[in-house]
Amino acid sequence: MISTPSWSTGTLKWHHMLNRPILNIIMKEANATQMAYATERSNQGVSNTLFHFSSIR
């Protein structure tokens, strides 16, 4: 009962040390994916607009 808090805080510290780089990697991956998706979307928008203008002429 008395040892549980110290054990949990130790585990929390350990998790905190471990999770920080993992979280950073996950965030970097997520940002890269978001950027790629946004770029793809904007490229799609540009090509759609160009197609639209070419079809008007």
mmCIF file with all atom_site columns, C-alpha atoms in Angstrom:
data_model
loop_
_atom_site.group_PDB
_atom_site.id
_atom_site.type_symbol
_atom_site.label_atom_id
_atom_site.label_alt_id
_atom_site.label_comp_id
_atom_site.label_asym_id
_atom_site.label_entity_id
_atom_site.label_seq_id
_atom_site.pdbx_PDB_ins_code
_atom_site.Cartn_x
_atom_site.Cartn_y
_atom_site.Cartn_z
_atom_site.occupancy
_atom_site.B_iso_or_equiv
_atom_site.pdbx_formal_charge
_atom_site.auth_seq_id
_atom_site.auth_comp_id
_atom_site.auth_asym_id
_atom_site.auth_atom_id
_atom_site.pdbx_PDB_model_num
ATOM 1  C CA . MET A 1 1  ? 0.000   0.000  0.000   1.00 0.00 ? 1  MET A CA 1
ATOM 2  C CA . ILE A 1 2  ? 2.762   2.449  0.970   1.00 0.00 ? 2  ILE A CA 1
ATOM 3  C CA . SER A 1 3  ? 5.036   1.320  -1.877  1.00 0.00 ? 3  SER A CA 1
ATOM 4  C CA . THR A 1 4  ? 2.368   1.829  -4.562  1.00 0.00 ? 4  THR A CA 1
ATOM 5  C CA . PRO A 1 5  ? 2.719   5.652  -4.869  1.00 0.00 ? 5  PRO A CA 1
ATOM 6  C CA . SER A 1 6  ? 6.509   5.542  -5.174  1.00 0.00 ? 6  SER A CA 1
ATOM 7  C CA . TRP A 1 7  ? 6.235   2.698  -7.702  1.00 0.00 ? 7  TRP A CA 1
ATOM 8  C CA . SER A 1 8  ? 3.648   4.594  -9.772  1.00 0.00 ? 8  SER A CA 1
ATOM 9  C CA . THR A 1 9  ? 5.642   7.850  -9.741  1.00 0.00 ? 9  THR A CA 1
ATOM 10 C CA . GLY A 1 10 ? 8.734   5.921  -10.790 1.00 0.00 ? 10 GLY A CA 1
ATOM 11 C CA . THR A 1 11 ? 6.747   4.333  -13.616 1.00 0.00 ? 11 THR A CA 1
ATOM 12 C CA . LEU A 1 12 ? 5.343   7.722  -14.600 1.00 0.00 ? 12 LEU A CA 1
ATOM 13 C CA . LYS A 1 13 ? 8.835   9.227  -14.750 1.00 0.00 ? 13 LYS A CA 1
ATOM 14 C CA . TRP A 1 14 ? 10.051  6.235  -16.775 1.00 0.00 ? 14 TRP A CA 1
ATOM 15 C CA . HIS A 1 15 ? 7.074   6.550  -19.132 1.00 0.00 ? 15 HIS A CA 1
ATOM 16 C CA . HIS A 1 16 ? 7.680   10.284 -19.406 1.00 0.00 ? 16 HIS A CA 1
ATOM 17 C CA . MET A 1 17 ? 11.308  9.688  -20.401 1.00 0.00 ? 17 MET A CA 1
ATOM 18 C CA . LEU A 1 18 ? 10.316  6.980  -22.872 1.00 0.00 ? 18 LEU A CA 1
ATOM 19 C CA . ASN A 1 19 ? 7.268   8.675  -24.345 1.00 0.00 ? 19 ASN A CA 1
ATOM 20 C CA . ARG A 1 20 ? 8.877   12.014 -25.142 1.00 0.00 ? 20 ARG A CA 1
ATOM 21 C CA . PRO A 1 21 ? 10.984  10.827 -28.116 1.00 0.00 ? 21 PRO A CA 1
ATOM 22 C CA . ILE A 1 22 ? 8.212   8.479  -29.235 1.00 0.00 ? 22 ILE A CA 1
ATOM 23 C CA . LEU A 1 23 ? 5.693   11.327 -29.114 1.00 0.00 ? 23 LEU A CA 1
ATOM 24 C CA . ASN A 1 24 ? 8.080   13.579 -31.036 1.00 0.00 ? 24 ASN A CA 1
ATOM 25 C CA . ILE A 1 25 ? 8.483   10.902 -33.713 1.00 0.00 ? 25 ILE A CA 1
ATOM 26 C CA . ILE A 1 26 ? 4.711   10.417 -33.903 1.00 0.00 ? 26 ILE A CA 1
ATOM 27 C CA . MET A 1 27 ? 4.143   14.170 -34.140 1.00 0.00 ? 27 MET A CA 1
ATOM 28 C CA . LYS A 1 28 ? 6.788   14.517 -36.860 1.00 0.00 ? 28 LYS A CA 1
ATOM 29 C CA . GLU A 1 29 ? 5.197   11.652 -38.793 1.00 0.00 ? 29 GLU A CA 1
ATOM 30 C CA . ALA A 1 30 ? 1.739   13.196 -38.381 1.00 0.00 ? 30 ALA A CA 1
ATOM 31 C CA . ASN A 1 31 ? 2.995   16.612 -39.514 1.00 0.00 ? 31 ASN A CA 1
ATOM 32 C CA . ALA A 1 32 ? 4.758   15.092 -42.524 1.00 0.00 ? 32 ALA A CA 1
ATOM 33 C CA . THR A 1 33 ? 1.594   13.192 -43.449 1.00 0.00 ? 33 THR A CA 1
ATOM 34 C CA . GLN A 1 34 ? -0.534  16.315 -43.026 1.00 0.00 ? 34 GLN A CA 1
ATOM 35 C CA . MET A 1 35 ? 1.875   18.359 -45.137 1.00 0.00 ? 35 MET A CA 1
ATOM 36 C CA . ALA A 1 36 ? 1.921   15.705 -47.861 1.00 0.00 ? 36 ALA A CA 1
ATOM 37 C CA . TYR A 1 37 ? -1.871  15.542 -47.807 1.00 0.00 ? 37 TYR A CA 1
ATOM 38 C CA . ALA A 1 38 ? -2.227  19.334 -47.912 1.00 0.00 ? 38 ALA A CA 1
ATOM 39 C CA . THR A 1 39 ? 0.272   19.562 -50.784 1.00 0.00 ? 39 THR A CA 1
ATOM 40 C CA . GLU A 1 40 ? -1.579  16.845 -52.661 1.00 0.00 ? 40 GLU A CA 1
ATOM 41 C CA . ARG A 1 41 ? -4.883  18.620 -52.063 1.00 0.00 ? 41 ARG A CA 1
ATOM 42 C CA . SER A 1 42 ? -3.547  21.997 -53.252 1.00 0.00 ? 42 SER A CA 1
ATOM 43 C CA . ASN A 1 43 ? -1.969  20.368 -56.320 1.00 0.00 ? 43 ASN A CA 1
ATOM 44 C CA . GLN A 1 44 ? -5.315  18.750 -57.057 1.00 0.00 ? 44 GLN A CA 1
ATOM 45 C CA . GLY A 1 45 ? -7.021  22.113 -56.669 1.00 0.00 ? 45 GLY A CA 1
ATOM 46 C CA . VAL A 1 46 ? -4.548  23.776 -59.052 1.00 0.00 ? 46 VAL A CA 1
ATOM 47 C CA . SER A 1 47 ? -4.926  21.079 -61.701 1.00 0.00 ? 47 SER A CA 1
ATOM 48 C CA . ASN A 1 48 ? -8.725  21.196 -61.353 1.00 0.00 ? 48 ASN A CA 1
ATOM 49 C CA . THR A 1 49 ? -8.664  24.980 -61.775 1.00 0.00 ? 49 THR A CA 1
ATOM 50 C CA . LEU A 1 50 ? -6.388  24.728 -64.822 1.00 0.00 ? 50 LEU A CA 1
ATOM 51 C CA . PHE A 1 51 ? -8.657  22.085 -66.309 1.00 0.00 ? 51 PHE A CA 1
ATOM 52 C CA . HIS A 1 52 ? -11.681 24.278 -65.611 1.00 0.00 ? 52 HIS A CA 1
ATOM 53 C CA . PHE A 1 53 ? -10.084 27.276 -67.350 1.00 0.00 ? 53 PHE A CA 1
ATOM 54 C CA . SER A 1 54 ? -8.950  25.207 -70.322 1.00 0.00 ? 54 SER A CA 1
ATOM 55 C CA . SER A 1 55 ? -12.457 23.791 -70.738 1.00 0.00 ? 55 SER A CA 1
ATOM 56 C CA . ILE A 1 56 ? -13.946 27.334 -70.710 1.00 0.00 ? 56 ILE A CA 1
ATOM 57 C CA . ARG A 1 57 ? -11.739 28.322 -73.640 1.00 0.00 ? 57 ARG A CA 1
#
